[in-house]
PDB file of C-alpha atoms in Angstrom:
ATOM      1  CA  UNK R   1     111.814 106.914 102.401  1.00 43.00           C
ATOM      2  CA  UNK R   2     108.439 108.236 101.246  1.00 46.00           C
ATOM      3  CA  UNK R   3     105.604 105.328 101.586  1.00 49.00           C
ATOM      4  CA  UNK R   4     102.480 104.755  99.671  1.00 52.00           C
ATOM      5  CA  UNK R   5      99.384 105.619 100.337  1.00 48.00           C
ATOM      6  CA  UNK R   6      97.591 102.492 101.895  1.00 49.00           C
ATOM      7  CA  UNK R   7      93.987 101.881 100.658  1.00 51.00           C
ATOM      8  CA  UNK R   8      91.609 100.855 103.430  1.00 51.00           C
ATOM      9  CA  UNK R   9      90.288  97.558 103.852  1.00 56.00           C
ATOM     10  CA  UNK R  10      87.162  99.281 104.986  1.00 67.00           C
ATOM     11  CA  UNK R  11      86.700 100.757 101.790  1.00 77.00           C
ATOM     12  CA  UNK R  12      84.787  97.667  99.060  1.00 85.00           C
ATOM     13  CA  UNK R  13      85.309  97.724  95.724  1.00 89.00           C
ATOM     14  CA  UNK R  14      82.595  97.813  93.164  1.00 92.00           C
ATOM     15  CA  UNK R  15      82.994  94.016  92.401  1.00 91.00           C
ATOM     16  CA  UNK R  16      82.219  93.421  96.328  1.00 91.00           C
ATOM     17  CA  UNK R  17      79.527  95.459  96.534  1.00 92.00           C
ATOM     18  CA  UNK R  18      77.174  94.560  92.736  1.00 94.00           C
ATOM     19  CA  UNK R  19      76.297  91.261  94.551  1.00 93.00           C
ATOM     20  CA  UNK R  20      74.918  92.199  97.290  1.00 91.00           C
ATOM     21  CA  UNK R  21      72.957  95.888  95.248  1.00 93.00           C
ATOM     22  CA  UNK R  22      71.263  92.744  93.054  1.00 92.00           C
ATOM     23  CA  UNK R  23      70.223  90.908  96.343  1.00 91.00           C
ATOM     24  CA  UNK R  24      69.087  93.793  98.199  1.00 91.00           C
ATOM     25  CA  UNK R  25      67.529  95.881  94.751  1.00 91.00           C
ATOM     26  CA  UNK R  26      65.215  93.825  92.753  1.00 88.00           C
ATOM     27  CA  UNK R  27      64.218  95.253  89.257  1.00 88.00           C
ATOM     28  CA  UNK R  28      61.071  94.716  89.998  1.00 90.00           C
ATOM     29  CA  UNK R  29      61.153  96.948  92.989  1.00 91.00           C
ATOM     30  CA  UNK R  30      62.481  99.762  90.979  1.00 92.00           C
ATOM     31  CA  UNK R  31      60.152  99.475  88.656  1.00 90.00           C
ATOM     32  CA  UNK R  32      57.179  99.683  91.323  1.00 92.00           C
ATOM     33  CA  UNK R  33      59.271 103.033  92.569  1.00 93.00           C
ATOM     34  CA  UNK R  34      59.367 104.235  89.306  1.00 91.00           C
ATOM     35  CA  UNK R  35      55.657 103.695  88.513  1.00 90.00           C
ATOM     36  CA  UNK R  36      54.973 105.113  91.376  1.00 91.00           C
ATOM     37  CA  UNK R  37      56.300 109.027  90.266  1.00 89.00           C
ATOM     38  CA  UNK R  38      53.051 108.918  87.834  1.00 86.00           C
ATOM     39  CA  UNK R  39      55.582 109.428  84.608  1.00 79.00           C
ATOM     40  CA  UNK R  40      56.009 107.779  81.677  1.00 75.00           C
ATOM     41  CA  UNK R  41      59.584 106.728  80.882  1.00 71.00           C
ATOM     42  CA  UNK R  42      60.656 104.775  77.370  1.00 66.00           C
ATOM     43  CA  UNK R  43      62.318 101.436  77.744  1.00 69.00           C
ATOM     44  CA  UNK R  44      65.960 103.197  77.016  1.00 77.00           C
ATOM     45  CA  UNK R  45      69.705 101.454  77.037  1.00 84.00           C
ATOM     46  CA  UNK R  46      70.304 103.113  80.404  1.00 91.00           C
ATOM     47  CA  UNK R  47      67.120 102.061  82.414  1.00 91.00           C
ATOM     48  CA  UNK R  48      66.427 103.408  86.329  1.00 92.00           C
ATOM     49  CA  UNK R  49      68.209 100.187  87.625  1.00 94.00           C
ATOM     50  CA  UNK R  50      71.777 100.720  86.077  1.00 94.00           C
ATOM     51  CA  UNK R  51      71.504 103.809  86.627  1.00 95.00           C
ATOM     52  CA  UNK R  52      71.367 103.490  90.098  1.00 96.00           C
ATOM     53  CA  UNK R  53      74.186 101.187  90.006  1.00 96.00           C
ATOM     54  CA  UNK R  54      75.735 103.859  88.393  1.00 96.00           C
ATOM     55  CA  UNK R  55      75.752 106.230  91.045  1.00 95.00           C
ATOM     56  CA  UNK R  56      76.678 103.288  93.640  1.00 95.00           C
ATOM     57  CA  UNK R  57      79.825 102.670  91.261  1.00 96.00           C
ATOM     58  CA  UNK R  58      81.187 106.416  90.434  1.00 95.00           C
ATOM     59  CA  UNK R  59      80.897 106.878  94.827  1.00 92.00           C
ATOM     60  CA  UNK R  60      82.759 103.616  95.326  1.00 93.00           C
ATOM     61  CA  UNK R  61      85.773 103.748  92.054  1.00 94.00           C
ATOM     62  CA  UNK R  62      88.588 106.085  92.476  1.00 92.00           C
ATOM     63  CA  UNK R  63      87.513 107.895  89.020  1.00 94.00           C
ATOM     64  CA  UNK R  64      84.180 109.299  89.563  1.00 93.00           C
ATOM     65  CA  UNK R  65      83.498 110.574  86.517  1.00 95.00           C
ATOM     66  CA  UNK R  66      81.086 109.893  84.222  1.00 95.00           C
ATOM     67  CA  UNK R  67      83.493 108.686  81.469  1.00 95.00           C
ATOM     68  CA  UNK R  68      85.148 106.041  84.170  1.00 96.00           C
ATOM     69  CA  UNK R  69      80.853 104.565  84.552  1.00 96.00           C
ATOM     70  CA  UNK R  70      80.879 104.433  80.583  1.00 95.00           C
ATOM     71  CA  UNK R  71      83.641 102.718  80.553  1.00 95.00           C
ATOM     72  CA  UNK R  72      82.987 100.206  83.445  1.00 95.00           C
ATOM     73  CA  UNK R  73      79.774  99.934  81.535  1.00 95.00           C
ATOM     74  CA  UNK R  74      81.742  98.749  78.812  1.00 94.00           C
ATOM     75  CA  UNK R  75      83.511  96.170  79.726  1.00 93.00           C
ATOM     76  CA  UNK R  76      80.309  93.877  80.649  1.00 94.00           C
ATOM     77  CA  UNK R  77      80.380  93.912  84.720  1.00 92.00           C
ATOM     78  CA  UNK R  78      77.258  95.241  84.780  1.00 91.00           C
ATOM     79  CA  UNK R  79      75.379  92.729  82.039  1.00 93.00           C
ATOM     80  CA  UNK R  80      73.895  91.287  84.665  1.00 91.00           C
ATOM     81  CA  UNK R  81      71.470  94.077  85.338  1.00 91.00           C
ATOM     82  CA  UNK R  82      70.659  95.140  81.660  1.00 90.00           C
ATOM     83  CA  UNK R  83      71.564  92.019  79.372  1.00 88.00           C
ATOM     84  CA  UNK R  84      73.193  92.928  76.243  1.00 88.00           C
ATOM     85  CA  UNK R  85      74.486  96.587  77.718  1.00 90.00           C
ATOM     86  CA  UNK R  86      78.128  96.687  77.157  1.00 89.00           C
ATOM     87  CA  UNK R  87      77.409  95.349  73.212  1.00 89.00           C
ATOM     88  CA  UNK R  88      74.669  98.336  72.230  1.00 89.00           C
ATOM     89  CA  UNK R  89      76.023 101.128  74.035  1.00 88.00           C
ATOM     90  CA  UNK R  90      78.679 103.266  72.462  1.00 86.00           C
ATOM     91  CA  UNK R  91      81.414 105.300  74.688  1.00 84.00           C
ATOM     92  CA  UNK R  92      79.588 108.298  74.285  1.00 90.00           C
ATOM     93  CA  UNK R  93      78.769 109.472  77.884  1.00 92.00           C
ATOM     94  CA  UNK R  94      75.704 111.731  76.680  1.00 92.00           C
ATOM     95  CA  UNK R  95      73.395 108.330  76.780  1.00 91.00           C
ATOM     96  CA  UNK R  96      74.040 107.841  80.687  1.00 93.00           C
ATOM     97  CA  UNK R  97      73.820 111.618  81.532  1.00 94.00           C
ATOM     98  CA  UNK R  98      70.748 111.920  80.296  1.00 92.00           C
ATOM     99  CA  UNK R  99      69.560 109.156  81.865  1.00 92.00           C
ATOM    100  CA  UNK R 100      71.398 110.215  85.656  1.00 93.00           C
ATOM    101  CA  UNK R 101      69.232 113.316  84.726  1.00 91.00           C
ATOM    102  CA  UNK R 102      65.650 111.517  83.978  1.00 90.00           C
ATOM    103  CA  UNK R 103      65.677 109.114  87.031  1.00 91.00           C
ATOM    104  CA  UNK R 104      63.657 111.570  89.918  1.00 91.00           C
ATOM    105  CA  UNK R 105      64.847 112.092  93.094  1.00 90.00           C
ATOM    106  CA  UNK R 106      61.976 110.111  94.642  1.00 91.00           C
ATOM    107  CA  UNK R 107      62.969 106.659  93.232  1.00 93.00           C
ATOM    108  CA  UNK R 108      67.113 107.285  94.889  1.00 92.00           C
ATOM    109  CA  UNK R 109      64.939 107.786  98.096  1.00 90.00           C
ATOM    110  CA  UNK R 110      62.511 105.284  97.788  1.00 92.00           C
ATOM    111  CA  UNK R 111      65.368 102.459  96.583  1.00 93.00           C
ATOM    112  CA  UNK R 112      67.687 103.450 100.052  1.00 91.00           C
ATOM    113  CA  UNK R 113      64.514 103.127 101.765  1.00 89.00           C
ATOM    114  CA  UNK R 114      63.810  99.807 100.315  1.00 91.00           C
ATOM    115  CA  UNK R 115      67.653  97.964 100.966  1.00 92.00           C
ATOM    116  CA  UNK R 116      67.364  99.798 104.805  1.00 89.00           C
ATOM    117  CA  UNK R 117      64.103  97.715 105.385  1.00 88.00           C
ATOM    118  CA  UNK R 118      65.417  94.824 103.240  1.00 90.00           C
ATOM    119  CA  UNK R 119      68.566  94.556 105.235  1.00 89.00           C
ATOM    120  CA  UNK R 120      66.117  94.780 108.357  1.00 88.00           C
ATOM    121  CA  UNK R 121      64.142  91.495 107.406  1.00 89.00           C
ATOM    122  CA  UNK R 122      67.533  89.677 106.938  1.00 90.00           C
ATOM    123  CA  UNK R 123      69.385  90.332 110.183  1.00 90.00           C
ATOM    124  CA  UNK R 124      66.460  89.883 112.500  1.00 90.00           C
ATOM    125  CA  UNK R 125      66.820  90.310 116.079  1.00 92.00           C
ATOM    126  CA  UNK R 126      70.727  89.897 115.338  1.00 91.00           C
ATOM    127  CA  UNK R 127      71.054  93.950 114.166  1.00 90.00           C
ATOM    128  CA  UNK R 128      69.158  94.433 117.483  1.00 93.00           C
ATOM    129  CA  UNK R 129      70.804  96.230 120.591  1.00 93.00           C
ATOM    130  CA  UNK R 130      68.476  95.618 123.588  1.00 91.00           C
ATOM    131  CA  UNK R 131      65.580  94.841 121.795  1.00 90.00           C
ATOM    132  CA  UNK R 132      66.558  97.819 120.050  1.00 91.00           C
ATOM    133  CA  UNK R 133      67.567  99.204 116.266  1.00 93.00           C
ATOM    134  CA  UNK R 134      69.971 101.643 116.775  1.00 96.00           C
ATOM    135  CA  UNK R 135      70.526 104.634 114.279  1.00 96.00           C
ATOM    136  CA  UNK R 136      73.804 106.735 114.140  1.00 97.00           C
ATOM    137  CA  UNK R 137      73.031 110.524 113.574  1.00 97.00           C
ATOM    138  CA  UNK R 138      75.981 111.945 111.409  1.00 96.00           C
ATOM    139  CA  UNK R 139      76.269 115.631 110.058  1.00 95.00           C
ATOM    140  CA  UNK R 140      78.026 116.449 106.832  1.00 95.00           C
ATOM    141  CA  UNK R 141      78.452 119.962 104.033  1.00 94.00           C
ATOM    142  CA  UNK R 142      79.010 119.210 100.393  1.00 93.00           C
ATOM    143  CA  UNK R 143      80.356 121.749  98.035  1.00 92.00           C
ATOM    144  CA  UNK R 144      78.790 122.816  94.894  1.00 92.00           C
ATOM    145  CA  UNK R 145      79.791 124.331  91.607  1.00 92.00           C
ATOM    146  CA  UNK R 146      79.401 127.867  91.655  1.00 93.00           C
ATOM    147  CA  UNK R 147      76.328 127.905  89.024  1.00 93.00           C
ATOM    148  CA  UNK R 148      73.363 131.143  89.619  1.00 94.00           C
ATOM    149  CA  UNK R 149      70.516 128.068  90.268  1.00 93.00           C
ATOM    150  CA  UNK R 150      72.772 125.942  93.293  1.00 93.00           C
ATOM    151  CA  UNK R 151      73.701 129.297  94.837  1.00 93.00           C
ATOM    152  CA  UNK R 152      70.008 130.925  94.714  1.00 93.00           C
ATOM    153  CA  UNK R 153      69.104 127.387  96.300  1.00 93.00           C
ATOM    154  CA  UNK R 154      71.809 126.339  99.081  1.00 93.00           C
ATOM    155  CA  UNK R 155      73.372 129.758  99.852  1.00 90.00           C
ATOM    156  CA  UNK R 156      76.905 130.531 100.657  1.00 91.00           C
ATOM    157  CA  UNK R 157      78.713 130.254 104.010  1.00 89.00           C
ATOM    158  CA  UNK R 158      79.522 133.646 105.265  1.00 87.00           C
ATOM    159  CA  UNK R 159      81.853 134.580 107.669  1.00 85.00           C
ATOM    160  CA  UNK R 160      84.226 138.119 108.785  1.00 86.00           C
ATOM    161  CA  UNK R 161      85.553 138.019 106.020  1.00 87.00           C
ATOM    162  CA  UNK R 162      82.886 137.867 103.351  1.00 87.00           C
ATOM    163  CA  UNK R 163      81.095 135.219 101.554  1.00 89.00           C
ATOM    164  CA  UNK R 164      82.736 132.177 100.482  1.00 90.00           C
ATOM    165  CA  UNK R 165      82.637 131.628  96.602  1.00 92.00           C
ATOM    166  CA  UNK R 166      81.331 127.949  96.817  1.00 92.00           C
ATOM    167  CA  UNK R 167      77.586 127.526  97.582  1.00 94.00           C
ATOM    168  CA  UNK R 168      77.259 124.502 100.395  1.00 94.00           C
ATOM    169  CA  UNK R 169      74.669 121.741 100.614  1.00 95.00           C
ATOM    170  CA  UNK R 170      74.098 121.067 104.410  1.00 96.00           C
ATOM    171  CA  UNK R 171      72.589 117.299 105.133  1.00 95.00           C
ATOM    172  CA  UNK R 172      72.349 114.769 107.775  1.00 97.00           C
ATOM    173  CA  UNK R 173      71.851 111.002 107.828  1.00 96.00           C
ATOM    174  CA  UNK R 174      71.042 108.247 109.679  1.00 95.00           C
ATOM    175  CA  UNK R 175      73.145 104.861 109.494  1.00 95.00           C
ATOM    176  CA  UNK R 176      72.810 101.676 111.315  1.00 94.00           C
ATOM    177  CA  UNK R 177      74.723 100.664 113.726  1.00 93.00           C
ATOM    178  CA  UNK R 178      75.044  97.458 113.367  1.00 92.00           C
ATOM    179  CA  UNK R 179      75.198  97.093 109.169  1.00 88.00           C
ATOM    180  CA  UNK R 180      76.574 100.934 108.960  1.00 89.00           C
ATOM    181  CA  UNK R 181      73.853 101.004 105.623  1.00 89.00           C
ATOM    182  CA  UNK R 182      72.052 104.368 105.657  1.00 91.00           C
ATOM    183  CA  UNK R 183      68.566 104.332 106.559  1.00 90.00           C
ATOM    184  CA  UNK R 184      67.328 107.924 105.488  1.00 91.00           C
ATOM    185  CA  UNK R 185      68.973 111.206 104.636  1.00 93.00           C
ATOM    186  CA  UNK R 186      67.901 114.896 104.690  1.00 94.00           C
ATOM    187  CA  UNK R 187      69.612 117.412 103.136  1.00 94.00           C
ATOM    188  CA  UNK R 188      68.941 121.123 102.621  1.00 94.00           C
ATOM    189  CA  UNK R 189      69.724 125.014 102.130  1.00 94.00           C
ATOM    190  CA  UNK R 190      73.371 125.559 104.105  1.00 93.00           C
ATOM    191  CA  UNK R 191      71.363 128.385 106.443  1.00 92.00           C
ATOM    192  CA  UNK R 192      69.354 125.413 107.404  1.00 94.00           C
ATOM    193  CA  UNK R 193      70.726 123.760 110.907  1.00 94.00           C
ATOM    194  CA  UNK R 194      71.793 119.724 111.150  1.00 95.00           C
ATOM    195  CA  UNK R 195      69.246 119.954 114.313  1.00 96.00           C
ATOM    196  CA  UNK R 196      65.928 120.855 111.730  1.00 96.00           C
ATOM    197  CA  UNK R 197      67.233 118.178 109.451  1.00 97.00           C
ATOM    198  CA  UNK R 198      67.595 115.838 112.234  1.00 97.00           C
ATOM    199  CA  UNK R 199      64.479 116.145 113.191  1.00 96.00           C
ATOM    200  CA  UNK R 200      63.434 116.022 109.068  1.00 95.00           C
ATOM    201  CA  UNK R 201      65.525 112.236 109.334  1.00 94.00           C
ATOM    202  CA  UNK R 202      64.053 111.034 112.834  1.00 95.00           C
ATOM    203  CA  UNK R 203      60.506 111.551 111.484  1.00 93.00           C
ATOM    204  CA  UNK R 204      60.695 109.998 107.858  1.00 89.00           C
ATOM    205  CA  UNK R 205      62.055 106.767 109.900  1.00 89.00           C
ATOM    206  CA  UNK R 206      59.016 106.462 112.026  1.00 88.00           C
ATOM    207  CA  UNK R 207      58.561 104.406 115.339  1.00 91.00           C
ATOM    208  CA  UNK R 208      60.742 102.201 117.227  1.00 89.00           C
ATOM    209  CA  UNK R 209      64.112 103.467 116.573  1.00 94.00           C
ATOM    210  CA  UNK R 210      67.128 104.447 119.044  1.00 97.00           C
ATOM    211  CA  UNK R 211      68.860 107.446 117.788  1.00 97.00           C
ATOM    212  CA  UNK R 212      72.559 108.385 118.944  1.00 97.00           C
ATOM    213  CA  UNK R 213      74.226 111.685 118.168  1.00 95.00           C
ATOM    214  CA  UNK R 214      77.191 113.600 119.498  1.00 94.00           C
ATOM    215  CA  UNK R 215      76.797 116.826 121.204  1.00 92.00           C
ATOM    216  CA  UNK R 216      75.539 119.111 118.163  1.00 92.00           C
ATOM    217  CA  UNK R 217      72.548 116.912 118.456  1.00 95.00           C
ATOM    218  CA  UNK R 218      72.383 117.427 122.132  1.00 93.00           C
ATOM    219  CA  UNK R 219      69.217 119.837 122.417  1.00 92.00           C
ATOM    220  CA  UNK R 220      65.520 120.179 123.472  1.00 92.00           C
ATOM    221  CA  UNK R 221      64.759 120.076 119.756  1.00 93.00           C
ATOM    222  CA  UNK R 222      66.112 116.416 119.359  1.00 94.00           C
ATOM    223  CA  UNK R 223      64.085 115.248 122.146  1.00 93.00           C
ATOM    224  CA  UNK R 224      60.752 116.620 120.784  1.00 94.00           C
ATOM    225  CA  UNK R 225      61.228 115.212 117.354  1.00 93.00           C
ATOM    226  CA  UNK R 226      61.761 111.972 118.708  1.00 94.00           C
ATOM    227  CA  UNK R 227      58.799 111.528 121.099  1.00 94.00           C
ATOM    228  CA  UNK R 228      56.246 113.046 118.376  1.00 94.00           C
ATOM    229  CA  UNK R 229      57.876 110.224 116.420  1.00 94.00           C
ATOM    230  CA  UNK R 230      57.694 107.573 119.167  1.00 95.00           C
ATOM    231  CA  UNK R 231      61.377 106.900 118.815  1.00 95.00           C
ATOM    232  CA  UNK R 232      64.106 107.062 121.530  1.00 95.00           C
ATOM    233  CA  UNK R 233      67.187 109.471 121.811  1.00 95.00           C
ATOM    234  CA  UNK R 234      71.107 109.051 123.443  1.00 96.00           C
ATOM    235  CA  UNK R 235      72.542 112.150 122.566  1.00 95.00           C
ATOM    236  CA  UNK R 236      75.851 113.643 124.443  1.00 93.00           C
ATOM    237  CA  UNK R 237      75.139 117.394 126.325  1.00 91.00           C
ATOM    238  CA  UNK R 238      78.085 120.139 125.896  1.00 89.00           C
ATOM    239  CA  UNK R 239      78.933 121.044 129.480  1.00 87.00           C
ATOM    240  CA  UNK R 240      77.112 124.354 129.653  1.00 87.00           C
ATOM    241  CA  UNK R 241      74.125 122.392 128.577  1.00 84.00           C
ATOM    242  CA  UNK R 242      74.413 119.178 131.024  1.00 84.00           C
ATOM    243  CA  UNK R 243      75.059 122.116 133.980  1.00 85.00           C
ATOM    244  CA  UNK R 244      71.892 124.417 132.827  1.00 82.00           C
ATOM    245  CA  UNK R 245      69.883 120.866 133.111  1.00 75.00           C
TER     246      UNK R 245
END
């Protein structure tokens, strides 16, 4: 008898996860982050904070599309964050586009930066190993739509038997061990190796941080981002590597 697909606990559902955005993402601090850029954006339907949400809400529902957000939007979960949202907006999705398309790149960075060292402050010395805050190194490749711009930027993987038709975003990030909330991400141009981006990750973190990686992290390179950054590295050695040292 076939069975059905079993969801995993580990996997929260938007409801579990808008308390704690609005504990750990004030509206104050995104306006800061948006002031910040130097622009000058109107006071719109769709301002930086929802959108945000947004983004956290199309990654964590099975839909991710932007018609699903409108329509979450709509039913007055997210009120909370923009009072009165659900009763002005219509279910045109052209509003929220726009608005995903308006909010720079800096203020996504500088609001994951901003929960990593807000989640900091709250667990203390409990999110401590050793004395220590310890950083998971994970390498990942995203595929993009096959549009002139994405290709000219991220390239193609190519192997013997051509070029692939999908242009690929390479990126690496750093999580917390204890919390599992990313701290930082790089991402980049597919020709450009998880090691340089590594390095790109250790040294936007700063000081004080133990970094653990698996074996594609397991080189010279690592080591020499991480003392210029005064941070500490456990990273695994393929054998060749281990027996050459």
């Amino acid at each position: 008898m076939p069975t059905q697909p079993v969801k995993s606990k580990a996997t929260p559902s938007p409801a579990d996860v808008l308390p704690l955005f609005k504990r750990f993402l004030s509206s104050q601090m995104v306006t800061e982050l948006v002031a910040a850029t130097g622009k000058r954006f109107y006071q719109r339907l769709f301002i930086p904070l929802v959108v945000l949400w947004g983004f956290t809400f199309q990654r964590l529902n099975s839909d991710h599309s932007c018609d699903a957000a409108v329509s979450y939007f709509a039913t007055g979960a997210a009120d909370e964050l923009c009072p009165g949202l659900s009763t002005r907006m219509s279910d045109n999705t052209a509003g929220y586009c726009k608005a995903r398309g308006r909010l720079p790149l800096s203020v996504a960075q500088g609001a994951v930066r901003y929960t990593a060292h807000a989640l900091h402050a709250e667990l203390g010395t409990a999110g401590l190993w050793h004395g220590r805050r310890v950083l998971l190194l994970d390498g990942s490749t995203l595929l993009w739509p096959a549009e002139p711009a994405l290709i000219a930027h991220y390239g193609r993987p190519r192997n013997q038997h051509g070029e692939a038709h999908w242009p690929v975003l390479r990126l690496v990030a750093g999580f917390d061990w204890y919390s599992g909330a990313l701290e930082t991400l790089a991402e980049g141009p597919y020709r450009t190796s998880e090691q340089d981006l590594a390095v790109t990750v250790i040294t936007e973190a700063g000081a004080g941080f133990l970094w653990v990686g698996d074996r594609n992290f397991g080189v010279y390179q690592m080591v020499q981002g991480a003392h210029h950054s005064h941070a500490e590295v456990l990273l695994r050695l393929t054998g060749s590597r281990a027996k050459a040292l």
